[in-house]
Short mmCIF file of C-alpha atoms in Angstrom, two decimals:
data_model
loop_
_atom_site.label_atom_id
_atom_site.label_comp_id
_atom_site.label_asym_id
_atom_site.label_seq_id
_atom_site.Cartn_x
_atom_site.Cartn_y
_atom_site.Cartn_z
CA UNK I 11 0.00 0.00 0.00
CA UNK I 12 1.45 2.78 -0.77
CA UNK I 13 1.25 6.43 1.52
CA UNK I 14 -1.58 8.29 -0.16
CA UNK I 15 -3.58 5.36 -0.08
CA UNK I 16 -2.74 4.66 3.46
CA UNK I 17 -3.26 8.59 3.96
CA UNK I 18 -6.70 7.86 3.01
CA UNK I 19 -7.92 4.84 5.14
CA UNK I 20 -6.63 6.92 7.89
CA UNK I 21 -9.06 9.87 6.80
CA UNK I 22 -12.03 7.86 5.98
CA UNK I 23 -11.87 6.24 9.15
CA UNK I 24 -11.15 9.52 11.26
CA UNK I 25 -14.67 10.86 9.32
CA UNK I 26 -16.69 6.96 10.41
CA UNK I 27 -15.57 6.71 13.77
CA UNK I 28 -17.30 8.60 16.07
CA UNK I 29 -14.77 10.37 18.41
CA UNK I 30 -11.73 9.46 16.64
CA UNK I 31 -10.57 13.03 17.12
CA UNK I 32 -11.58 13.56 20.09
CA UNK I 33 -7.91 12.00 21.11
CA UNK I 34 -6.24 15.33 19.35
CA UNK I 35 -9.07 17.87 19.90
CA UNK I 36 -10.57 17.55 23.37
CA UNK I 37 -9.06 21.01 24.14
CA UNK I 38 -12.39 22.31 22.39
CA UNK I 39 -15.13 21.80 20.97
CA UNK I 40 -15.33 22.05 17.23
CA UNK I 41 -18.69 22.80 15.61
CA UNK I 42 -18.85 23.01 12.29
CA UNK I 43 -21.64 25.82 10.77
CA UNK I 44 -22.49 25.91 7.12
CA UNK I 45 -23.96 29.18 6.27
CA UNK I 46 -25.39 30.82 3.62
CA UNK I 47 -23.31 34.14 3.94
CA UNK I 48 -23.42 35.63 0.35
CA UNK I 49 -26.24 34.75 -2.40
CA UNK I 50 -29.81 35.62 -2.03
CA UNK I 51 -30.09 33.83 1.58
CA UNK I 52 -27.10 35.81 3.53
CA UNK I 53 -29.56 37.92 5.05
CA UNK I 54 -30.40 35.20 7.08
CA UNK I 55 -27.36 33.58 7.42
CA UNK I 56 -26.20 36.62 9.17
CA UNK I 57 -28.29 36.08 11.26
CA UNK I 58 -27.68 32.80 12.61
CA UNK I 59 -24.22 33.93 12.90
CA UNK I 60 -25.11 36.50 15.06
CA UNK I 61 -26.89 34.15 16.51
CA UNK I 62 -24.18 31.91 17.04
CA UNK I 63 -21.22 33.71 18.06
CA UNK I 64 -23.46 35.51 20.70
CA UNK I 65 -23.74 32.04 22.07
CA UNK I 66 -19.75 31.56 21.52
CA UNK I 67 -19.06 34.59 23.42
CA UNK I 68 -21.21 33.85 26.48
CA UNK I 69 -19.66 30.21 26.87
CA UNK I 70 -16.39 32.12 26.93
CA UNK I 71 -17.36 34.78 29.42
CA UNK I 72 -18.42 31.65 32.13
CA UNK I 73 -15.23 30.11 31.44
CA UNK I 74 -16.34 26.81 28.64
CA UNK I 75 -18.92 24.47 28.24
CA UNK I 76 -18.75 21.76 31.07
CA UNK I 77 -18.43 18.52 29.75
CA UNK I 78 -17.65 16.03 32.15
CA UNK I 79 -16.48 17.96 34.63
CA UNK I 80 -13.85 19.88 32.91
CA UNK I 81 -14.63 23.33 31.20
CA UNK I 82 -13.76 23.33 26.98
CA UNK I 83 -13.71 25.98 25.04
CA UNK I 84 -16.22 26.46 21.80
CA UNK I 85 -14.79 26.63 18.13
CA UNK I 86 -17.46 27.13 15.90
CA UNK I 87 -15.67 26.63 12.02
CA UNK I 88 -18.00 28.38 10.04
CA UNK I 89 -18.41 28.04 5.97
CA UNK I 90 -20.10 30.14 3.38
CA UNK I 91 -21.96 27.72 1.04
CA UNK I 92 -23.36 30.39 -1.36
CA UNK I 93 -26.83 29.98 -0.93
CA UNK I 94 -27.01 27.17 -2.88
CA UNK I 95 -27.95 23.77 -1.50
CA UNK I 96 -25.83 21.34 -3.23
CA UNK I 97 -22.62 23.10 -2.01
CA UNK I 98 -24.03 23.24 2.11
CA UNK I 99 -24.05 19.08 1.92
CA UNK I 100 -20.15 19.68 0.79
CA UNK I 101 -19.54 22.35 3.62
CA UNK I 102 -20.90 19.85 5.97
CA UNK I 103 -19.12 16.94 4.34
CA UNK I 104 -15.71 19.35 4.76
CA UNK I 105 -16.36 20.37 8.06
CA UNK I 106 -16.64 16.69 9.31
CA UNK I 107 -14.02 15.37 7.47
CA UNK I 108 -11.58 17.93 7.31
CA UNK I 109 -12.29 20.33 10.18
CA UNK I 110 -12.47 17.61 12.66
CA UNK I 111 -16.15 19.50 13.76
CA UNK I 112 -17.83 17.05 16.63
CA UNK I 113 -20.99 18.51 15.88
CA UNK I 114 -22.91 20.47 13.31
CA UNK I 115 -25.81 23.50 12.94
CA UNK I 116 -27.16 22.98 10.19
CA UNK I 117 -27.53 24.87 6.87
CA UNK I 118 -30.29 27.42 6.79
CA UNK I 119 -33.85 26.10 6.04
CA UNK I 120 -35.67 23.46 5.67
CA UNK I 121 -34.65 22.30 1.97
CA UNK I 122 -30.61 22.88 3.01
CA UNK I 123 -30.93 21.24 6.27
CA UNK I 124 -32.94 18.07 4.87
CA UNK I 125 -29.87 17.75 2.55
CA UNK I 126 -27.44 18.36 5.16
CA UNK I 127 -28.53 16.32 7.58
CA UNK I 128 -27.65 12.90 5.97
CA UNK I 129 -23.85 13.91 5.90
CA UNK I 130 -24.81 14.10 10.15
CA UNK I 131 -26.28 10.62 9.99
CA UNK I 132 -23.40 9.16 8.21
CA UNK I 133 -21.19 10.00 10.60
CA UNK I 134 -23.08 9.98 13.89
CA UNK I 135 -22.56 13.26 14.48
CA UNK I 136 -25.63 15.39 16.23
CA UNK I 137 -26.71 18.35 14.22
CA UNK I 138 -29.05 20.83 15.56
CA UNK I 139 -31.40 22.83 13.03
CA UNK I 140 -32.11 25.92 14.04
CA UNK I 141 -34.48 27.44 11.13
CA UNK I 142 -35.78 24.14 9.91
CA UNK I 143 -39.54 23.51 10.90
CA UNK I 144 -40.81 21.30 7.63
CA UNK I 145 -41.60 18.18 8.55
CA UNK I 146 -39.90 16.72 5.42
CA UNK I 147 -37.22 17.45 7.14
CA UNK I 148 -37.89 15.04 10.22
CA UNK I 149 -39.26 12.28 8.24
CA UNK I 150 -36.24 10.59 7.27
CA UNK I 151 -35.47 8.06 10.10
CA UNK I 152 -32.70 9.95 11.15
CA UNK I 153 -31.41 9.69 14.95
CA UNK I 154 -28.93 12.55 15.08
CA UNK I 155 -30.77 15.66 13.67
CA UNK I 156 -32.69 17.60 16.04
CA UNK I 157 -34.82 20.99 15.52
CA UNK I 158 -36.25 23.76 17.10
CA UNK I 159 -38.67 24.53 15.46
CA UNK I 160 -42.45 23.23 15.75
CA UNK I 161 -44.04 21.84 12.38
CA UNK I 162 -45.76 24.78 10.20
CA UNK I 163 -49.03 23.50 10.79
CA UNK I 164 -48.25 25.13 14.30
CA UNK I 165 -47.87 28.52 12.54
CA UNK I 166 -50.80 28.28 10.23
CA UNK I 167 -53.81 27.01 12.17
CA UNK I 168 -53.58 29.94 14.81
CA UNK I 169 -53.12 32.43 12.00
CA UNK I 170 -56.47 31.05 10.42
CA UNK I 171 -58.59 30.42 13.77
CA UNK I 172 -57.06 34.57 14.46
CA UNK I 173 -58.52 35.47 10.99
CA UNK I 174 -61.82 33.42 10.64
CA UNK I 175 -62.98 34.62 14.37
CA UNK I 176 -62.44 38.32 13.67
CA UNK I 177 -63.49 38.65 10.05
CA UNK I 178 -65.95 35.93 9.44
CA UNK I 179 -66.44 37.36 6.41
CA UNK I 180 -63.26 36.34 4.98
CA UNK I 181 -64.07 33.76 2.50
CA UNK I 182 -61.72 33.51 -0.69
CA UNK I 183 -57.61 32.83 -0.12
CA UNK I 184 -54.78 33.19 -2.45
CA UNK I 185 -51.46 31.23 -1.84
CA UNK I 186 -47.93 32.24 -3.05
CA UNK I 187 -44.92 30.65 -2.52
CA UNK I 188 -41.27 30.26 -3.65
CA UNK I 189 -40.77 26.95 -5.07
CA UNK I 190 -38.39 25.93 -1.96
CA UNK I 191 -39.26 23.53 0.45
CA UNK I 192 -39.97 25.70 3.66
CA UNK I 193 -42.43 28.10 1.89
CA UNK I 194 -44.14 24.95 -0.17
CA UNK I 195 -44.89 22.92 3.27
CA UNK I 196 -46.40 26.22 4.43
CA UNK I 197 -48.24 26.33 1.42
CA UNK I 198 -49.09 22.93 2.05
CA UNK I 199 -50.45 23.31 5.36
CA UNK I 200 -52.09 26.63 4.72
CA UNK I 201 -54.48 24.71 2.50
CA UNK I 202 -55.19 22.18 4.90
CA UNK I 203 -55.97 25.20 7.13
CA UNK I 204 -58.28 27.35 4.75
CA UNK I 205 -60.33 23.53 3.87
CA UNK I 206 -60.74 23.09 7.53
CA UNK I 207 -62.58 26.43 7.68
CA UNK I 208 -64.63 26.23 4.68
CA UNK I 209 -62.16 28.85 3.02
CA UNK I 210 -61.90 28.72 -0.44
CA UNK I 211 -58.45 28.86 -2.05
CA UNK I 212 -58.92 30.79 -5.65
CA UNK I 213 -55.57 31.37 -6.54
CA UNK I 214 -52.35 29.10 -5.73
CA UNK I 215 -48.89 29.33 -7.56
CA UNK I 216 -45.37 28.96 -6.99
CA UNK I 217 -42.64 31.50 -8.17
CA UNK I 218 -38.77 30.54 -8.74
CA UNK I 219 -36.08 31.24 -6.72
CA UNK I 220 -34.82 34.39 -7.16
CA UNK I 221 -37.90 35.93 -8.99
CA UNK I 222 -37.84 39.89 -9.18
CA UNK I 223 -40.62 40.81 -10.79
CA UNK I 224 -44.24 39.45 -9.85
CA UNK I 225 -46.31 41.72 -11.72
CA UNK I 226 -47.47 39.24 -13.72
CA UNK I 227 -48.24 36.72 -11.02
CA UNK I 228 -49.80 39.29 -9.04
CA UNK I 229 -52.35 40.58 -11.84
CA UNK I 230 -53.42 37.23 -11.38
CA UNK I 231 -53.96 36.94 -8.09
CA UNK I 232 -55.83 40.35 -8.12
CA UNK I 233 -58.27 39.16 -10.95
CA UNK I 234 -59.43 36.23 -8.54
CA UNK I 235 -60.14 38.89 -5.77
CA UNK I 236 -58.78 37.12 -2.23
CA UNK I 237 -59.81 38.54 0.77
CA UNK I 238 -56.75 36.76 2.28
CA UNK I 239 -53.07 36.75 0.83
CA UNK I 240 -50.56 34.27 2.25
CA UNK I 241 -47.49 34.63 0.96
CA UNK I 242 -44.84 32.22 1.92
CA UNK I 243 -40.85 33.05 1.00
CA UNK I 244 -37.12 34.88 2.74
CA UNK I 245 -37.10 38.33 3.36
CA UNK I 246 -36.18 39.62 -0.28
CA UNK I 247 -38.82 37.47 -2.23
CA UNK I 248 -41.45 39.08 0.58
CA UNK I 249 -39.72 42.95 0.23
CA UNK I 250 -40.36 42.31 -3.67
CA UNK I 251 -43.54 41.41 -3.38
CA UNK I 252 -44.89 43.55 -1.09
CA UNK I 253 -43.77 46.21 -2.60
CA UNK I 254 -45.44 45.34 -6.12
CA UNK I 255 -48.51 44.71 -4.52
CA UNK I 256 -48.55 48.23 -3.12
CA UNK I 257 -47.71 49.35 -6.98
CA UNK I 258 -50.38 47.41 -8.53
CA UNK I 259 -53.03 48.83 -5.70
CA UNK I 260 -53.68 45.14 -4.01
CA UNK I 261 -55.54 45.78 -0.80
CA UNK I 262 -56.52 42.62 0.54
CA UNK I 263 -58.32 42.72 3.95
CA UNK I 264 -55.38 40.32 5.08
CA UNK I 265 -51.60 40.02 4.34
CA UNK I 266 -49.90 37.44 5.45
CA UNK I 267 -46.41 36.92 4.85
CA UNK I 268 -43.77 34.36 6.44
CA UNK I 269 -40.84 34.73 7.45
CA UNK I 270 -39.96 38.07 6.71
CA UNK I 271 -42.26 40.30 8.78
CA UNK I 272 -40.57 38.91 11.78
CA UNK I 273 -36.82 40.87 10.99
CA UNK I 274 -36.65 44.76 11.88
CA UNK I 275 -35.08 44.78 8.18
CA UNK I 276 -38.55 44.01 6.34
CA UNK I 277 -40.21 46.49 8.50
CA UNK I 278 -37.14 49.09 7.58
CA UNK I 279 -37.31 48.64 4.12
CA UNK I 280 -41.02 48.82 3.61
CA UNK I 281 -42.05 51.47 6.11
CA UNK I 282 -45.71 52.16 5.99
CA UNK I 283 -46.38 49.21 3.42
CA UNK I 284 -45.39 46.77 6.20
CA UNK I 285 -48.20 48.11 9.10
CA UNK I 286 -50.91 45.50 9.11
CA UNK I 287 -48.92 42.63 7.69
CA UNK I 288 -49.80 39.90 10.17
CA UNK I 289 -47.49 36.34 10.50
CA UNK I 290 -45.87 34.04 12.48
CA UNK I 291 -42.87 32.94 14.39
CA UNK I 292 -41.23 30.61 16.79
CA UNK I 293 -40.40 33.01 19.20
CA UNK I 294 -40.66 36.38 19.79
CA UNK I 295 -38.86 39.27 22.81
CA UNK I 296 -41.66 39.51 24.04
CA UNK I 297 -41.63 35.67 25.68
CA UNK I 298 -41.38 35.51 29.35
CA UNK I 299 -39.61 32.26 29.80
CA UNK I 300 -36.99 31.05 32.47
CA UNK I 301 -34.30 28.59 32.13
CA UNK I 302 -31.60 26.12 33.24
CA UNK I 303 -29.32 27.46 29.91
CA UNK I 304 -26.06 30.16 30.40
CA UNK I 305 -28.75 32.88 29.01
CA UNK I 306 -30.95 31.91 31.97
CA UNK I 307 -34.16 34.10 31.03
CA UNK I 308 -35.69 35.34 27.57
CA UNK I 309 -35.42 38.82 29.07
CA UNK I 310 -32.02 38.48 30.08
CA UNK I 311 -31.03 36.80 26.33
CA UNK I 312 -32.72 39.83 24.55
CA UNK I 313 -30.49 42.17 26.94
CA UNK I 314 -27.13 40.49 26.10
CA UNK I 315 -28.29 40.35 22.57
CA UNK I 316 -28.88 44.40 22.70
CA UNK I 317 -25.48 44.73 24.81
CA UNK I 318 -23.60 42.84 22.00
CA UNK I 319 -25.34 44.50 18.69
CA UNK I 320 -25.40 48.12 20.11
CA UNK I 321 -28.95 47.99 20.92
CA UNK I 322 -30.79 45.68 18.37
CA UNK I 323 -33.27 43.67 19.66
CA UNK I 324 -33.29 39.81 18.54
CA UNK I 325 -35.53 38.12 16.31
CA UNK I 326 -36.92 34.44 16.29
CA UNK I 327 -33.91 33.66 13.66
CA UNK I 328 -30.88 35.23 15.61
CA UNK I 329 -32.56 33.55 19.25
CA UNK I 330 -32.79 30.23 17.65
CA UNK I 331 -29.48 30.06 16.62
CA UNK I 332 -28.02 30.98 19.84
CA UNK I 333 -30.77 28.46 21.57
CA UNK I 334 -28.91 25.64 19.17
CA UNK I 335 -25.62 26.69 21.22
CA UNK I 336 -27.57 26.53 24.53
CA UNK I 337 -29.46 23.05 24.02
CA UNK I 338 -26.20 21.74 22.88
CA UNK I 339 -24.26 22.59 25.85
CA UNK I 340 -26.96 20.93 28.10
CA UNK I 341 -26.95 17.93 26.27
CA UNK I 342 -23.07 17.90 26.72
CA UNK I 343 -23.32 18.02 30.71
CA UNK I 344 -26.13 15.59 30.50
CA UNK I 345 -23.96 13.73 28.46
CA UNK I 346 -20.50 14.01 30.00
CA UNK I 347 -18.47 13.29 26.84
CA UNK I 348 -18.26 14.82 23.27
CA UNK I 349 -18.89 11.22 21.28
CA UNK I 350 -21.40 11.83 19.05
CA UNK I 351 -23.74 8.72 19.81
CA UNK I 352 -24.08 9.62 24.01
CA UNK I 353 -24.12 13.32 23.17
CA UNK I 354 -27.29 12.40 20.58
CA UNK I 355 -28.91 10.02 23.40
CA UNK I 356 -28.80 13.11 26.01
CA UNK I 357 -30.60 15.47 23.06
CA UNK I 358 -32.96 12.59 22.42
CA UNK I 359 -34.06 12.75 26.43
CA UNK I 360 -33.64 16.50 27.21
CA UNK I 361 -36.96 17.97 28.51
CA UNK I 362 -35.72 21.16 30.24
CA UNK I 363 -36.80 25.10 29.94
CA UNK I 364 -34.56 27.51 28.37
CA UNK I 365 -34.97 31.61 27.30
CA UNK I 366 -36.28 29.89 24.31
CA UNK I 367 -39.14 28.05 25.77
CA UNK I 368 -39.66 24.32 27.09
CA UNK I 369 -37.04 21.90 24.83
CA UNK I 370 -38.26 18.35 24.15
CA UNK I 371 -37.90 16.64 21.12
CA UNK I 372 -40.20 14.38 19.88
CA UNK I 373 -39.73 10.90 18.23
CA UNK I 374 -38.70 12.16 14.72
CA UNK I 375 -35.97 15.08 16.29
CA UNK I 376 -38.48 17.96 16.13
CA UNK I 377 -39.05 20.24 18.83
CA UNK I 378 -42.73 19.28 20.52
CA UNK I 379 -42.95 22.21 23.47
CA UNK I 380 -43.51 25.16 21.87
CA UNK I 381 -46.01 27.74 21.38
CA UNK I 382 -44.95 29.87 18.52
CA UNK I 383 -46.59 33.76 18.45
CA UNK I 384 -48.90 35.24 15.31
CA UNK I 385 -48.04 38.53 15.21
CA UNK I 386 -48.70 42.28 13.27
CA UNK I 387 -46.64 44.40 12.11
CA UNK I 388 -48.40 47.66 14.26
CA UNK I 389 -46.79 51.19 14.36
CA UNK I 390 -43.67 49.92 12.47
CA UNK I 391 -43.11 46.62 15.02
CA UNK I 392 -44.68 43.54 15.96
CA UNK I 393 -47.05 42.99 18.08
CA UNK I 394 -48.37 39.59 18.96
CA UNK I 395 -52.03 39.03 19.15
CA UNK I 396 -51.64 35.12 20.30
CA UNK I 397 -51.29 33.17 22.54
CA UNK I 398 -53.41 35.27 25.33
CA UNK I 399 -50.78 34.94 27.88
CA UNK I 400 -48.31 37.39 25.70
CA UNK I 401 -50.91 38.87 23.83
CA UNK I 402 -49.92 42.88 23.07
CA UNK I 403 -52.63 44.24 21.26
CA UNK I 404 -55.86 43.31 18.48
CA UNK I 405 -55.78 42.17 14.94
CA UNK I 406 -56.09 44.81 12.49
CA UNK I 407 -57.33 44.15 9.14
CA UNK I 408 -56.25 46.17 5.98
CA UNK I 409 -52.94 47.33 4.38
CA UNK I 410 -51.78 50.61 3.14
#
C-alpha cells in the first residue's frame, strides 16, 4: 500500500468513527456551521451567525462548556456555502471530514438542512437545526438531527382560527410561494388550514427562486379577488412582493407573509407598506420564559443580545441560533463526553426550559414544546395578538 492510499484509510476512518478526534481535539469543541453568507439567503445567514457567536461569546465569558467535569472551550468553524444547496451538503461533508467539527448546525432552512442532515447521519454526528420547521425534514429516520422549530401546521392554524374569528367574512384565499421547500410545506399546510374552515383557495402558484418581478403573477392573483393573501418566502422574495402589490393597488383585507415580517429589516425597508402585515414565528422578545441554559431568562437573552449588537433587539432567527448553542451545551453536561452517539442520546431525552421556551424533542428530532406567536406588524413593530398569555394588542385588518 502505498502512503496516499494509506493517507486515506486513515481519513475515511477519522470521518466513520465517532470520536476518533476527540484524542487530538478535546481542548475544544469544534462545531462546524455551514452558512449561507453571500447569495440571495445571507440575510439570514447573518443572522444565525449573530446568533451563534453571541452564544460563543457567552460560553467564553463563564469560562467553557462543562463537559464532564472539565470546562472546553467552543470553536465554531463556520463556511459560506453560497446559498445554494448542493454546495451546504459539501460544507458539511468538509467540516466533518476535514475540520475535525464534533458537531454540526445545520444549513439554513428546511430544503438545506434536509440535505445536510444525511452527511450528520453518516457520521453519527448530532446536528441541531435551528431554522428548519418542515416536517420533510424530520421524516427521514434519522437519529442525530434535532430541531427547534415546531411543524408549520403550528404557525398556520392559529393564523387562520385569528382570521376566521375576527373577520368571518373572509371567504376567498390566495397562496404564493417560492418553489423551496420551507415556503411549499407552508403552502401545504395553509391549505389544509383554509379547507378546515370552509375557506376557499382561488388562486395558488409557486414563483422561482430568485424571482424579481411578480407583476405578472400578481395581476393574477388580483383578478381572482382574495380577501386573504398568504405569501410564503425569505425576506427579499417578501420585500419584492410587497412592494409590487402596493404598486399594482392590491388591498386585501389580510396580508400574510412568512418569514420576513418577523426581521426589523422588512419592516425598515417597507415602512408604511409593512403596518398590518400579520405572521408568524417561533419566538418572539416579548416571551417571558426562564431557564436552566447560560442565558438563563428570555429577558435576560434579549439584553445580552442588545449589549452585544449596540442595541438591536433579537428576532426568532438570531434567538434560535443561539438556543442551538444553549441546548447543545446541556446535552453535553447531560452527556459528559463529546462522542457523538451519548451526546445524541442526552438530546434525544432533554426535557428542560430555556430563554427559548420548554425543549423536548419528539420521536422524529423535532421540537414538541412550543407555542410559537402570530403577530402584526403595528406602528412599524410587531405585536403579537396570540397566545393570550403574551398577547400585546388586536388584529387589524387592511394594508396601506
Amino acid at each position: 500500500m502505498d502512503r496516499r492510499t494509506l493517507l486515506g484509510g486513515l481519513s475515511a476512518a477519522a470521518a466513520l468513527t465517532p470520536g476518533f478526534a476527540l484524542g487530538q481535539a478535546t481542548n475544544e469543541i469544534r462545531i462546524g456551521a455551514p452558512l449561507p453568507l453571500t447569495g440571495p439567503l445571507a440575510p439570514e445567514g447573518r443572522k444565525q451567525k449573530r446568533g451563534y457567536d453571541l452564544w460563543a461569546a457567552q460560553v467564553t465569558k463563564e469560562g467553557g462548556v462543562d463537559v464532564g467535569g472539565r470546562k472546553l472551550p467552543v470553536r465554531i468553524i463556520y463556511s459560506d456555502y453560497q446559498s445554494a444547496t448542493p454546495r451546504g451538503v459539501q460544507a458539511c461533508e468538509f467540516l466533518v471530514n476535514q475540520e475535525k467539527a464534533h458537531f454540526l448546525f445545520s444549513p439554513f432552512g428546511s430544503g438545506a438542512a434536509k440535505a445536510g442532515s444525511a452527511i450528520a447521519e453518516r457520521y453519527k454526528i448530532p446536528m441541531i437545526a435551528p431554522t428548519a420547521s418542515s416536517v420533510e425534514v424530520y421524516d427521514q429516520g434519522f437519529k442525530y438531527l434535532f430541531g427547534t422549530f415546531t411543524p408549520n401546521s403550528t404557525l398556520t392554524e392559529p393564523l387562520a382560527k385569528l382570521v376566521t374569528e375576527k373577520a368571518p367574512d373572509v371567504k376567498k384565499v390566495a397562496i404564493f410561494s417560492r418553489n423551496d421547500l420551507l415556503p411549499l410545506s407552508l403552502a401545504n399546510e395553509m391549505r389544509k388550514s383554509s379547507a378546515a374552515r370552509n375557506l376557499s383557495v382561488v388562486y395558488d402558484e409557486k414563483f422561482a427562486i430568485g424571482t424579481l418581478d411578480f407583476a405578472a403573477a400578481l395581476t393574477q392573483m388580483r383578478a381572482a379577488a382574495p380577501d386573504w393573501v398568504f405569501v410564503g418566502g425569505y425576506i427579499n422574495d417578501l420585500v419584492q412582493v410587497r412592494s409590487q402589490m402596493r404598486d399594482l393597488g392590491m388591498k386585501p383585507k389580510v396580508l400574510t407573509m412568512i418569514a420576513g415580517p418577523a426581521y426589523e429589516e422588512y419592516i425598515q425597508a417597507l415602512k408604511a407598506a409593512a403596518e398590518n402585515v400579520s405572521s408568524a414565528a417561533w419566538w418572539h422578545p416579548s416571551v417571558r420564559y426562564e431557564g436552566e441554559d447560560l442565558f438563563r431568562s428570555t429577558a435576560n437573552y434579549v439584553e445580552v443580545f442588545k449589549a452585544a449588537y449596540n442595541g438591536e433587539t433579537p428576532d426568532y432567527a438570531e434567538a434560535s441560533a443561539s438556543s442551538a448553542g444553549a441546548i447543545l451545551q446541556l446535552a453535553l453536561k447531560k452527556a459528559g463526553t463529546l462522542e457523538g452517539p451519548a451526546v445524541r442520546d442526552a438530546l434525544a431525552s432533554l426535557n428542560v426550559r430555556t430563554f427559548w421556551g420548554p425543549v423536548h424533542f419528539g420521536p422524529t428530532g423535532q421540537i414538541d414544546s412550543l407555542t410559537p406567536p402570530v403577530f402584526q406588524i403595528q406602528g412599524g413593530k410587531a405585536v403579537v395578538l396570540v397566545p393570550d398569555e403574551i398577547k400585546q394588542g388586536e388584529f387589524r385588518f387592511g394594508i396601506a
